[in-house]
Short mmCIF file of C-alpha atoms in Angstrom, two decimals:
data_model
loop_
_atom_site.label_atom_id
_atom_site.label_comp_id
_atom_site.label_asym_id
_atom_site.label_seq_id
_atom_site.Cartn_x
_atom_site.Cartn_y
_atom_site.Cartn_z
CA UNK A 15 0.00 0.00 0.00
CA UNK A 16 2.84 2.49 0.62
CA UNK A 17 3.80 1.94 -3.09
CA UNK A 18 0.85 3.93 -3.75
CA UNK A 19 -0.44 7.48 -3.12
CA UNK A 20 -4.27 8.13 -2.96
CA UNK A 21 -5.81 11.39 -4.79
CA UNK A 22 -9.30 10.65 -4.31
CA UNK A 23 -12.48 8.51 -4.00
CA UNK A 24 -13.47 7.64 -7.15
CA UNK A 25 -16.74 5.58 -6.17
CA UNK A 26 -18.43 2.21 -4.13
CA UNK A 27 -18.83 -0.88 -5.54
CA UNK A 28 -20.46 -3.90 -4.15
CA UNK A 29 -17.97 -4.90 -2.44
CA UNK A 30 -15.74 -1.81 -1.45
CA UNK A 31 -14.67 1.55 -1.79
CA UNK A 32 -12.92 2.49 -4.80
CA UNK A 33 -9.85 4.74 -5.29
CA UNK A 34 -8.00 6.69 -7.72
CA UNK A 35 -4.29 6.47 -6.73
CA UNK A 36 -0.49 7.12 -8.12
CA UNK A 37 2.10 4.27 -8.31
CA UNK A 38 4.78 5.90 -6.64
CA UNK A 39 7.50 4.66 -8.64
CA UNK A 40 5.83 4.88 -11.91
CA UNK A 41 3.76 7.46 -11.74
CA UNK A 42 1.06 5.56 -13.06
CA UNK A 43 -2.80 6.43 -12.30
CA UNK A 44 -4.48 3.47 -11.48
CA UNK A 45 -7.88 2.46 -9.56
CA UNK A 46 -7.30 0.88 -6.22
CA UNK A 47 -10.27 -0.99 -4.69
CA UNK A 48 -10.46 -1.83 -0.77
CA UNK A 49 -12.15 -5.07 -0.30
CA UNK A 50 -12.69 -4.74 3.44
CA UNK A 51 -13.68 -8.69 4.74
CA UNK A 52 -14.79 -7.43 7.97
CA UNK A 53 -18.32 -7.32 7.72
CA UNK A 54 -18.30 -10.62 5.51
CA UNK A 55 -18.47 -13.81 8.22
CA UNK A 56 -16.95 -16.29 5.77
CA UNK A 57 -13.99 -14.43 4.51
CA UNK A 58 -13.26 -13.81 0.89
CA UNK A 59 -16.46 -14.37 -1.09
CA UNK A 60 -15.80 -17.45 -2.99
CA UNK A 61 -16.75 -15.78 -6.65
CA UNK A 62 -13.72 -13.57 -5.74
CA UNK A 63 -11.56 -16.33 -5.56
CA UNK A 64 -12.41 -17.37 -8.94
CA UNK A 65 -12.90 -13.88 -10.59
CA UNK A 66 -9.81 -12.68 -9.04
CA UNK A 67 -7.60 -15.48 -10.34
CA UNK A 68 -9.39 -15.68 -13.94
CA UNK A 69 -8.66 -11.86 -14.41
CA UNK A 70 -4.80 -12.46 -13.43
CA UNK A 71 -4.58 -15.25 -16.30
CA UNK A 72 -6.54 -13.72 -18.87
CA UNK A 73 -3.78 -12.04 -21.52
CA UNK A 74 -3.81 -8.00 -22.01
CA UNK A 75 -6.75 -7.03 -23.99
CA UNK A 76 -7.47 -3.24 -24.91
CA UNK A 77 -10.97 -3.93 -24.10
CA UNK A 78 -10.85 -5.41 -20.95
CA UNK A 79 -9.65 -3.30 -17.80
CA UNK A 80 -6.10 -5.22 -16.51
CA UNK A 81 -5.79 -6.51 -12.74
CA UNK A 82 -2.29 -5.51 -12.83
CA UNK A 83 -1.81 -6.36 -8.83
CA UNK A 84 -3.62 -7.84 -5.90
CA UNK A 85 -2.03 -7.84 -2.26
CA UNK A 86 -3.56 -8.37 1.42
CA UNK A 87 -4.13 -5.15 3.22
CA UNK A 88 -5.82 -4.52 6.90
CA UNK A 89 -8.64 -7.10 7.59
CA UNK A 90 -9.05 -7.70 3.50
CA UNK A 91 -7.29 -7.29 0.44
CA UNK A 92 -6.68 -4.55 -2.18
CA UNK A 93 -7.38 -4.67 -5.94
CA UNK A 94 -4.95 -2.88 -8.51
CA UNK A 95 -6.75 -1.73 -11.68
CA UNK A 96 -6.10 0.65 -14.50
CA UNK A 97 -7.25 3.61 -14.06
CA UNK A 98 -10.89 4.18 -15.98
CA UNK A 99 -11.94 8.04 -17.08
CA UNK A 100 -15.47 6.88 -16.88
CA UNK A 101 -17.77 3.71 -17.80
CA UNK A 102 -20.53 2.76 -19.39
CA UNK A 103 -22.96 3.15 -17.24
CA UNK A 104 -21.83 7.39 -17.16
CA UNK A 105 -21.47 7.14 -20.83
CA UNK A 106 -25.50 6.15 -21.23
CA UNK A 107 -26.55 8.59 -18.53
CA UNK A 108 -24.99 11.33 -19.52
CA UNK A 109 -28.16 13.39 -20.83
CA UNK A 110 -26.08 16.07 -21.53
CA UNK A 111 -25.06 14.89 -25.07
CA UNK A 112 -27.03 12.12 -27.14
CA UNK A 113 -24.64 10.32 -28.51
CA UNK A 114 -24.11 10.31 -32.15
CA UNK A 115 -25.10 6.84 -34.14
CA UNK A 116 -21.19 6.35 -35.09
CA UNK A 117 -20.47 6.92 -31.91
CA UNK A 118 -22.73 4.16 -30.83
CA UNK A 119 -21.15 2.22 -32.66
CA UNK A 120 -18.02 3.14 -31.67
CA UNK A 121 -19.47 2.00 -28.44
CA UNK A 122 -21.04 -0.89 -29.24
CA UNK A 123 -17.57 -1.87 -31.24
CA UNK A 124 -15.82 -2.01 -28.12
CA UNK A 125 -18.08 -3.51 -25.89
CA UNK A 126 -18.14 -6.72 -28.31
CA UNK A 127 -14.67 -6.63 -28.81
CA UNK A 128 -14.37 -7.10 -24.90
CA UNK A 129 -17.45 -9.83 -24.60
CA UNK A 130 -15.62 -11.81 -27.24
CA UNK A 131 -12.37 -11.24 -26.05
CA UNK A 132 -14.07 -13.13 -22.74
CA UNK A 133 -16.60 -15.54 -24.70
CA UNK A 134 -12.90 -17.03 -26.74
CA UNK A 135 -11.62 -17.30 -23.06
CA UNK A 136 -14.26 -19.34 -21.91
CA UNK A 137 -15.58 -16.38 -19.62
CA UNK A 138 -18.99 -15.55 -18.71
CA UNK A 139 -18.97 -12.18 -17.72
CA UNK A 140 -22.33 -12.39 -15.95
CA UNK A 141 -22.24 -9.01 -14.10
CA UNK A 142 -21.83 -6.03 -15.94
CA UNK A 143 -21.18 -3.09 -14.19
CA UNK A 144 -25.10 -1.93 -14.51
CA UNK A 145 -25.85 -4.83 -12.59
CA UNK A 146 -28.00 -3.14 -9.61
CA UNK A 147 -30.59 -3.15 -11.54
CA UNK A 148 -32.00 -6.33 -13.22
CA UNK A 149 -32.31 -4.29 -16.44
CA UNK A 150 -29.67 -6.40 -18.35
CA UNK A 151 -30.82 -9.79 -16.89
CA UNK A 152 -31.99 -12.62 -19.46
CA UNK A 153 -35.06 -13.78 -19.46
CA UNK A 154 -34.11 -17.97 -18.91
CA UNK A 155 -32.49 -15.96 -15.60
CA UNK A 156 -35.62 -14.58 -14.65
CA UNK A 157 -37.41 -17.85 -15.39
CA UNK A 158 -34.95 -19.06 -12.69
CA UNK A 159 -32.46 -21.00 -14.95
CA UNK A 160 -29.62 -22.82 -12.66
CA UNK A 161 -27.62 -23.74 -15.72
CA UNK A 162 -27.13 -20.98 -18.58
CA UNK A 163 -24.52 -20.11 -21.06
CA UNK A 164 -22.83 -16.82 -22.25
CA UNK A 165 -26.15 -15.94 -24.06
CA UNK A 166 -27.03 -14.59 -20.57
CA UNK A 167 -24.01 -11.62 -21.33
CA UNK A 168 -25.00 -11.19 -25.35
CA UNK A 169 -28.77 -10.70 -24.40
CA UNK A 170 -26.82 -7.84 -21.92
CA UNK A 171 -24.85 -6.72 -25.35
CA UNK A 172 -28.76 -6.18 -26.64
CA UNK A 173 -30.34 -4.31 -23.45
CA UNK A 174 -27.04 -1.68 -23.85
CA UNK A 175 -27.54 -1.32 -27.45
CA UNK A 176 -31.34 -1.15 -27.56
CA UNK A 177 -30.61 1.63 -24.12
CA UNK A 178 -27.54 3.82 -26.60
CA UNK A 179 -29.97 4.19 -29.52
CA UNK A 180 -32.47 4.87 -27.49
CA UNK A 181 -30.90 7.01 -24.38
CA UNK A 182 -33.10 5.01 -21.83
CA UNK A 183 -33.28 1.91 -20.85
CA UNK A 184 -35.03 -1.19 -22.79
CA UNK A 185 -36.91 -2.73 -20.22
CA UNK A 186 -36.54 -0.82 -17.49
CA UNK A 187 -37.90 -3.56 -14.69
CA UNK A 188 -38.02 -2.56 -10.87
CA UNK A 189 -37.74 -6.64 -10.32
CA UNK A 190 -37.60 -9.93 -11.31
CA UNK A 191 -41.50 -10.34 -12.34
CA UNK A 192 -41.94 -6.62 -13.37
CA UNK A 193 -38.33 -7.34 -15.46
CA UNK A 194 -40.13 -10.17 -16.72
CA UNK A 195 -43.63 -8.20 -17.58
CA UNK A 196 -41.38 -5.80 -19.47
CA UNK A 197 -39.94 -8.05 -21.68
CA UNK A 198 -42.56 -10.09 -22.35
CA UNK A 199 -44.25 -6.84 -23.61
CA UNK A 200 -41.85 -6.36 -26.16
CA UNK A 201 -41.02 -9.88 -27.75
CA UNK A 202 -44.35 -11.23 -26.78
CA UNK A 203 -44.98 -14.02 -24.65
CA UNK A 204 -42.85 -16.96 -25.18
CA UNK A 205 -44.55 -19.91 -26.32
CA UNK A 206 -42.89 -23.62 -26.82
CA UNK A 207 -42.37 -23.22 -30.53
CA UNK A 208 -40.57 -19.81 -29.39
CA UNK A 209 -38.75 -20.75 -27.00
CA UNK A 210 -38.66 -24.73 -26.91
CA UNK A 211 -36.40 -24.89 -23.23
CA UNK A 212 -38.50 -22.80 -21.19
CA UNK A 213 -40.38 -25.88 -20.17
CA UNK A 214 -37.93 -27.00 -18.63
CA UNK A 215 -36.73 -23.86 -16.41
CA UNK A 216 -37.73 -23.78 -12.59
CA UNK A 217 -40.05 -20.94 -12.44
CA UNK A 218 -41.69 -21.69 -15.63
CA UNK A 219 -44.98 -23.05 -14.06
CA UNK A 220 -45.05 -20.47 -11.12
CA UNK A 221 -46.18 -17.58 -12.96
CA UNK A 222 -48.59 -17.20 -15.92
CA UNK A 223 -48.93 -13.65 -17.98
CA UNK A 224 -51.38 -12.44 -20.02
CA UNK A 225 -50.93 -13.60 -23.85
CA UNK A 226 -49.76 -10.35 -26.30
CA UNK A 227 -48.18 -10.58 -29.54
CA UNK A 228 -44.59 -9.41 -30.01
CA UNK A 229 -44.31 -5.34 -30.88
CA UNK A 230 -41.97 -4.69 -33.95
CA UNK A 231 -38.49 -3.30 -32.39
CA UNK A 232 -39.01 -0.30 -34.78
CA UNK A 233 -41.93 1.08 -32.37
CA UNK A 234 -39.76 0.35 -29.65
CA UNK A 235 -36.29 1.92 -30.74
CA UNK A 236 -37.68 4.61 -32.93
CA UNK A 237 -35.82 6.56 -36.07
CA UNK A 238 -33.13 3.80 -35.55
CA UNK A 239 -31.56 2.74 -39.45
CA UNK A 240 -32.95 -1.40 -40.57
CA UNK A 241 -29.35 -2.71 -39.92
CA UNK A 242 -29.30 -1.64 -36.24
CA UNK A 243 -32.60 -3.06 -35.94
CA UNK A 244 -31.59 -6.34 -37.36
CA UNK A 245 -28.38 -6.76 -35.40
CA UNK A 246 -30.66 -5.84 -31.97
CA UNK A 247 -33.01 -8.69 -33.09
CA UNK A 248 -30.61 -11.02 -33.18
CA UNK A 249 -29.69 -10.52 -29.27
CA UNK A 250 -32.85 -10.03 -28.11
CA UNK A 251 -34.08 -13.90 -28.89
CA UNK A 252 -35.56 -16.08 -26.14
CA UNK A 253 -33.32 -19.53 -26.94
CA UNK A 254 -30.34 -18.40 -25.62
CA UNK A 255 -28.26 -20.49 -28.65
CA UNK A 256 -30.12 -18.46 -31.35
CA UNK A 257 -28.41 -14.92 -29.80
CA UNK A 258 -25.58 -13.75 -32.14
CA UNK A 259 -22.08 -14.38 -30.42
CA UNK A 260 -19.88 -11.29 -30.40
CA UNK A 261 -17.49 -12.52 -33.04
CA UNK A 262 -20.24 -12.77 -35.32
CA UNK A 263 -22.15 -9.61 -34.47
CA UNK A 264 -18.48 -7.67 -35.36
CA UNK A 265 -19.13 -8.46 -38.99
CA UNK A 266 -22.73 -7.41 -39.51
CA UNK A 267 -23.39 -5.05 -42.06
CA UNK A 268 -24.41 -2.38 -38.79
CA UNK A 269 -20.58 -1.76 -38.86
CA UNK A 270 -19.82 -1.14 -42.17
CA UNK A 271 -22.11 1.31 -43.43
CA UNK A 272 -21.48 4.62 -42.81
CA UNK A 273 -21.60 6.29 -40.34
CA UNK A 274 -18.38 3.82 -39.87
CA UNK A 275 -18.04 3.75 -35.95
CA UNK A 276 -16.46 6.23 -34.33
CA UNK A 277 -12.65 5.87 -33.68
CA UNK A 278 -12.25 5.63 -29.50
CA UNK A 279 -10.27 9.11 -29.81
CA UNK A 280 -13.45 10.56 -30.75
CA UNK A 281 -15.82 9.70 -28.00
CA UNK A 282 -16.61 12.23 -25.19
CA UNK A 283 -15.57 11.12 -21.74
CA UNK A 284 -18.57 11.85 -19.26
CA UNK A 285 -17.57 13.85 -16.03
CA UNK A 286 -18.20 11.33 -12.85
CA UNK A 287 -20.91 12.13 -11.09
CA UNK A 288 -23.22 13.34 -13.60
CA UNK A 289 -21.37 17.18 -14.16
CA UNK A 290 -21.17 18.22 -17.22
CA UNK A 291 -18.60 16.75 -19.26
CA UNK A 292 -15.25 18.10 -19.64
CA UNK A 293 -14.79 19.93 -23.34
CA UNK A 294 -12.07 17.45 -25.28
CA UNK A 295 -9.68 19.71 -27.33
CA UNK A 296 -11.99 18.99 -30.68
CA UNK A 297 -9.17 20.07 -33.06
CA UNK A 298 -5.98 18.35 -33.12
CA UNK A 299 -2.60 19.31 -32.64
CA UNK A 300 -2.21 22.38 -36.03
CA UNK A 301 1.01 20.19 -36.53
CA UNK A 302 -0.82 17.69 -37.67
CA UNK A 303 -3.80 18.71 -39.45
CA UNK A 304 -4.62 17.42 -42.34
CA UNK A 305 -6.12 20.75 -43.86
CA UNK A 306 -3.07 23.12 -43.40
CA UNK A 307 -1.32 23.91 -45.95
CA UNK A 308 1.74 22.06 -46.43
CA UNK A 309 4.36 25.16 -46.68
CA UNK A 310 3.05 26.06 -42.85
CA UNK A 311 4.80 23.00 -41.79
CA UNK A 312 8.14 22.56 -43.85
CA UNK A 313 10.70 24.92 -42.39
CA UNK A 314 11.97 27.54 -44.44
CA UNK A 315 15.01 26.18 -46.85
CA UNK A 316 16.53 30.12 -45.68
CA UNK A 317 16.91 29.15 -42.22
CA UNK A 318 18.87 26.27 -42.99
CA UNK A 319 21.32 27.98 -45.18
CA UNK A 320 24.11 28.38 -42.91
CA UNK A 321 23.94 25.11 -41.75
CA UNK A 322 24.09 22.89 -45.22
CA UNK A 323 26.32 23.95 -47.81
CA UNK A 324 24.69 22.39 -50.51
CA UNK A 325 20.78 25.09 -50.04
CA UNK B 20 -17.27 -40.89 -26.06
CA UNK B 21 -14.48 -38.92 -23.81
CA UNK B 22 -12.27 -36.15 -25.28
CA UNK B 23 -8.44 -36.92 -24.60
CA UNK B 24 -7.89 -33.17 -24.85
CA UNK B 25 -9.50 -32.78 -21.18
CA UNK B 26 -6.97 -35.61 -19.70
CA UNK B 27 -3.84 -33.80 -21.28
CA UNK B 28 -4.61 -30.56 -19.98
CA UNK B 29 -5.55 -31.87 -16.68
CA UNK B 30 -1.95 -33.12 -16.66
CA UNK B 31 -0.56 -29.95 -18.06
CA UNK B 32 -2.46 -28.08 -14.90
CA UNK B 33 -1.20 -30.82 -12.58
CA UNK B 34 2.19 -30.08 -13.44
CA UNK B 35 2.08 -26.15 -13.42
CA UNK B 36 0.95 -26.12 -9.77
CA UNK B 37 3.75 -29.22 -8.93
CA UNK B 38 4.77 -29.33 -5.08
CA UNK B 39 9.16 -29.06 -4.84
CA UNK B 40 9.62 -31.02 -1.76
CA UNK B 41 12.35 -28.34 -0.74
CA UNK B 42 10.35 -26.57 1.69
CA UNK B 43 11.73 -24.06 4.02
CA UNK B 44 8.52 -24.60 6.34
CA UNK B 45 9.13 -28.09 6.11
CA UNK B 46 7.07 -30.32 9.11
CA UNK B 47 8.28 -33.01 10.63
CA UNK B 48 6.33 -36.13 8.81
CA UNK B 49 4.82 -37.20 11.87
CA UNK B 50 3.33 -33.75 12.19
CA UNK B 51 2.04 -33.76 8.58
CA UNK B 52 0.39 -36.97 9.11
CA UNK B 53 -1.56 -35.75 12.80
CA UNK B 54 -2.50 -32.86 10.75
CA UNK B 55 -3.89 -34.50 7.74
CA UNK B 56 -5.52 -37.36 9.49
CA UNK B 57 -7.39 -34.70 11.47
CA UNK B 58 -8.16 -32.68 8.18
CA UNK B 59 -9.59 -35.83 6.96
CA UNK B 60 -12.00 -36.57 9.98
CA UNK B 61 -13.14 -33.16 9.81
CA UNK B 62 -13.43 -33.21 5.96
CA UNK B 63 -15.23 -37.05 6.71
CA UNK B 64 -17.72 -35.85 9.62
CA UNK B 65 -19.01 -32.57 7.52
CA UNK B 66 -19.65 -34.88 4.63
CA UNK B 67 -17.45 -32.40 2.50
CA UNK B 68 -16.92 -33.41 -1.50
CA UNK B 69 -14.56 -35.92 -2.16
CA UNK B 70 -12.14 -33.31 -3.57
CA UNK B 71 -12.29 -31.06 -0.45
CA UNK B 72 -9.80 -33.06 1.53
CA UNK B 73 -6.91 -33.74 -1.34
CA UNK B 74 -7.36 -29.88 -2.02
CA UNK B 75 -6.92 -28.84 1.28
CA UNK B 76 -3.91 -30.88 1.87
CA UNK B 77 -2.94 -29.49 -2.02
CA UNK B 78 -2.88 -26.24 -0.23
CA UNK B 79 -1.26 -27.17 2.52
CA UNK B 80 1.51 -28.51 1.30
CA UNK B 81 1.99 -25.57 -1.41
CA UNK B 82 2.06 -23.34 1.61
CA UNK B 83 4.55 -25.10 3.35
CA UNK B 84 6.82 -25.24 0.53
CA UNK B 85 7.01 -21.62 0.11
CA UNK B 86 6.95 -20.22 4.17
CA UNK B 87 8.07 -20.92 7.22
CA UNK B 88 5.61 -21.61 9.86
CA UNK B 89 5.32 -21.12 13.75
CA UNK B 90 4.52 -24.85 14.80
CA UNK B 91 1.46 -22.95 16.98
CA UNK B 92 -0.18 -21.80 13.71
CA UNK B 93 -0.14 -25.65 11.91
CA UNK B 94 -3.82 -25.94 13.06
CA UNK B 95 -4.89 -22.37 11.64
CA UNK B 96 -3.15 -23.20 8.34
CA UNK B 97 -4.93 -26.58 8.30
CA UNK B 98 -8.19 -25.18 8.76
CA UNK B 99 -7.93 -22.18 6.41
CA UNK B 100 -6.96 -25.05 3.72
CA UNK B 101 -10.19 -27.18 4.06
CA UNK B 102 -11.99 -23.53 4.67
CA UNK B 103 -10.61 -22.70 1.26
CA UNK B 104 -10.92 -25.73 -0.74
CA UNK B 105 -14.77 -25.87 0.22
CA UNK B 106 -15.10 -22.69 -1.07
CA UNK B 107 -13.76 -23.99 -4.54
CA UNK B 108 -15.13 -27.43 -4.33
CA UNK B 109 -18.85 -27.01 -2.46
CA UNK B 110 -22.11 -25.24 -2.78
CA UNK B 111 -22.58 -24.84 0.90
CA UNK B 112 -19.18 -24.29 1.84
CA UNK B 113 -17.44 -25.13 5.71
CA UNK B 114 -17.82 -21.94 7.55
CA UNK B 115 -15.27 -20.68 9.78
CA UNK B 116 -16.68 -21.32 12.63
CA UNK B 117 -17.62 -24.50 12.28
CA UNK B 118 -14.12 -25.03 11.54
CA UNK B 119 -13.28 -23.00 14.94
CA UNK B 120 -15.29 -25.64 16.84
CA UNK B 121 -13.12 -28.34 15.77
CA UNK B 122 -10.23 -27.16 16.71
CA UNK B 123 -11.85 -27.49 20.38
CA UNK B 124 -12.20 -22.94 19.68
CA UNK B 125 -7.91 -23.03 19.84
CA UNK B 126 -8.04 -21.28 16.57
CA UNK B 127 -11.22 -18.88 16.59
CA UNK B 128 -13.04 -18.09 13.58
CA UNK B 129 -11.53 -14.30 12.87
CA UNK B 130 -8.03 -15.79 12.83
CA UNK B 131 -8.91 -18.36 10.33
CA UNK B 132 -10.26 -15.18 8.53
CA UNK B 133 -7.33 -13.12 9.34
CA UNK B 134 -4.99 -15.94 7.98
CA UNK B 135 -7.27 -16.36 5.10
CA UNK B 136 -6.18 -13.65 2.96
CA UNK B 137 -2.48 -14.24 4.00
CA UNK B 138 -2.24 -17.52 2.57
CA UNK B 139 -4.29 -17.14 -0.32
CA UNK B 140 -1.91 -14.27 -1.60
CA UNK B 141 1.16 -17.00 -0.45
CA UNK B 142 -0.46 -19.38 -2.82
CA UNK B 143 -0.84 -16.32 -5.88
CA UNK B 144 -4.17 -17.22 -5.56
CA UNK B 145 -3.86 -20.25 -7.39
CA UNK B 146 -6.58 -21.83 -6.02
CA UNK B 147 -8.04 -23.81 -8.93
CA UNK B 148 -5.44 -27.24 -8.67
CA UNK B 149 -6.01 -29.96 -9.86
CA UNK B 150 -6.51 -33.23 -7.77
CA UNK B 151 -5.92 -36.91 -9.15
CA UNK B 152 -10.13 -37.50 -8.95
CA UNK B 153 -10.74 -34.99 -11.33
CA UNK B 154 -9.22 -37.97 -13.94
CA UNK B 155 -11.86 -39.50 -13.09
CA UNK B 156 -14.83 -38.52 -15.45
CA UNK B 157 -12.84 -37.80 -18.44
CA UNK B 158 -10.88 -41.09 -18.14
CA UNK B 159 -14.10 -43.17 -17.42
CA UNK B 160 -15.86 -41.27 -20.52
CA UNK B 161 -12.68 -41.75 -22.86
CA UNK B 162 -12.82 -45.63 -22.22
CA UNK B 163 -14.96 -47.14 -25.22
CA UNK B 164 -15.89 -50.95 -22.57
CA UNK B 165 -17.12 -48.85 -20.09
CA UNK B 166 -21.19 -48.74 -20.34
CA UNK B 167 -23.40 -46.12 -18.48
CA UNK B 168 -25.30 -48.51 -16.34
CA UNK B 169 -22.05 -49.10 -14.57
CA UNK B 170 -20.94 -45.65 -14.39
CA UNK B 171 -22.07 -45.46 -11.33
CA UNK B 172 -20.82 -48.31 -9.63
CA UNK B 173 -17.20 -47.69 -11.06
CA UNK B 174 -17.55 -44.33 -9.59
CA UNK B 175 -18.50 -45.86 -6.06
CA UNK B 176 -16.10 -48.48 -6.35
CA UNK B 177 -12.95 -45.51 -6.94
#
């Protein structure tokens, strides 16, 4: 812990506080989070044991935030991450400024990149960081399902893309049933030819809804181009084999038509805390610019003259 | 029909997380065996997995190869092992203070905690070993004589 210096709380997760500290030596910014065990009676939580050592084997990936230490400290044990300028979850909330449709994309580029990056791994990622609310949960989870498969993280991929074009939430559920009513709503209730398995799940029999067709996503995500729409229906499916895996979803059309998705330089980083995001320099560096003339950037062959003979 | 694949990098995970018998916290052999044959009662009367007790020892003997010990903190390091390995093996894993109790409360349940963290960042948190049961399924499954009506009674019989 000494080999670090603190600057300031970025935040709580679920299970600790989470700060934004200096590597002494290196001077790099990282994320530090406290995972105090004293209020836990049985020690370290035993999904910690197993997230904690599949995140130190997993290789770098530039879409999937590095555990680049872990070390006992106090009554628990502190977490060494690189340091985020925001997340997600800021980067949909941030009213401020719709996003543009490339850089949805953009977004939505990334966050598959990550998931398959995982999926190729043979990691579920289960949680995502949205996960107080059961907004993102799949529907064979809400039916209860004991054994499930990484569908349950590319339905997720759906609820996030469905909740970027839209700027709110898909199926915005204050519980399990309600999250259940919600959905239902939208893809219509399942029926055995829909969804062949959901005999089969626990809860399947314990709760009966009212029969309504399916509405077209087009009502639901409105002024959104056919090739977003087509990639979000092939998430949002109730067999959890049909959904699209990430590596596939990568090449739909969605990404190659313009507008092409939007390079990571060019997406706006949301202030924490819901301020108003800091302005990014929009223009780049005059050295570089494309649309200066050249002659503003090659020196002057005068100035050289007394240095080379030969001007 | 079994896929070799599984057996070979069973094996390959077996050897990565291989015990050197150098061991500067090395225990008399005597002492092991007390130890272990009161793991194993434990591990026996709480009706743990199978795989608890070969873990824990696993564990154990990882530990010992890599730190010295105060012979007064065998039994802590014992307990945190099972304590651990139920946690990667079981459902319902031991809790701490059952495993408090049977140490007749000489090790109390926040010391096992306390100790908890320590040795899981002794063992880099390499938790996930392999023990020599886990050849069990994919060897059984591989073998083309071996019907599933006796499945069950091979696995009984191992």
């Amino acid at each position: 812990m000494e080999q670090y210096s603190i600057q300031g709380r970025i935040g709580e997760g679920a299970h600790g506080i989470v700060f934004k500290a200096k590597h002494i030596e290196t001077g790099e910014t990282v994320a530090l989070k406290k995972v105090a065990l004293r209020r836990l009676e049985d020690g370290i939580p035993n999904q910690a044991l197993r997230e904690i050592k599949a995140l130190q084997e997993i290789e770098d990936n530039q879409y999937v935030v590095k555990l680049k230490d872990v070390f006992p400290h106090g009554t628990g044990f502190v977490l060494v991450f690189d340091f985020m300028l925001s997340d997600l979850s800021e980067v949909i909330r941030n009213h401020q400024r719709p996003l543009t449709p490339a850089q949805v994309k953009g977004y939505m580029m990334m966050l598959l990149k990550g998931v398959a990056f995982l999926h190729r791994n043979n990691i579920m990622h289960r949680v995502s960081a949205l996960l107080t609310h059961t907004w993102y949960r799949a529907p064979e989870l809400l039916y209860g399902a004991r054994k499930y498969d990484e569908g349950v993280d590319l339905w997720a991929v759906g609820c996030i893309f469905g909740e970027l074009l839209n700027s709110s939430p898909l199926f915005p559920g204050e519980n399990d049933i309600e999250q259940l009513c919600c959905v239902l709503r939208v893809l219509g209730t399942p029926t055995r030819d829909s969804w062949p398995e959901i005999a089969e799940l626990p809860d399947y029999n314990k709760i009966t809804f009212k029969e309504n067709p399916a509405i077209p996503l087009e009502e639901i995500v409105p002024d959104t181009p056919p090739q977003a729409i087509d990639l979000l229906y092939r998430f949002l499916v109730y067999p959890s084999r049909q959904r699209c895996s990430a590596k596939q979803a990568l090449l739909h059309p969605y990404f190659f038509t313009p507008p092409l998705p939007a390079h990571h330089s060019e997406l706006p980083i949301p202030h924490r805390g819901g301020h108003p995001p800091r302005q990014r320099h929009q223009a780049p560096p005059t050295d570089f610019s494309l649309d200066m003339p050249l002659q503003k950037s090659v020196v002057d062959p005068l100035l050289l003259q007394p240095h080379a003979s030969c001007l | 029909t079994g896929d070799l694949r599984v057996v070979s990098n069973l094996r390959a995970s077996e050897e990565s997380s291989w015990v050197t018998p150098s061991s500067p916290g090395r225990v008399p052999t005597d002492i092991r065996k007390l130890l272990t044959e009161w793991m194993f009662k434990v591990c026996e009367e709480q009706l743990c997995e199978k795989e608890v007790f070969p873990l824990a020892v696993h564990y154990l003997d990882c530990y010992l190869s890599r730190c010295s010990i105060e012979r007064s903190h065998l039994q802590c390091l014992a307990a945190v092992c099972m304590f651990l390995a139920s946690k990667m093996r079981e459902l319902v894993p031991l809790t701490a203070s059952k495993l408090s109790i049977y140490t007749d409360c000489s090790v109390s349940a926040p010391s096992i905690l306390r100790w908890e963290v320590k040795v899981v960042s002794r063992l880099g948190w390499c938790l996930a070993s392999v023990v020599p049961s886990d050849f069990l399924e994919p060897i059984l499954h591989a073998l083309p004589f071996v019907q599933a009506p006796f499945l069950q009674i091979i696995r009984h019989h191992v």
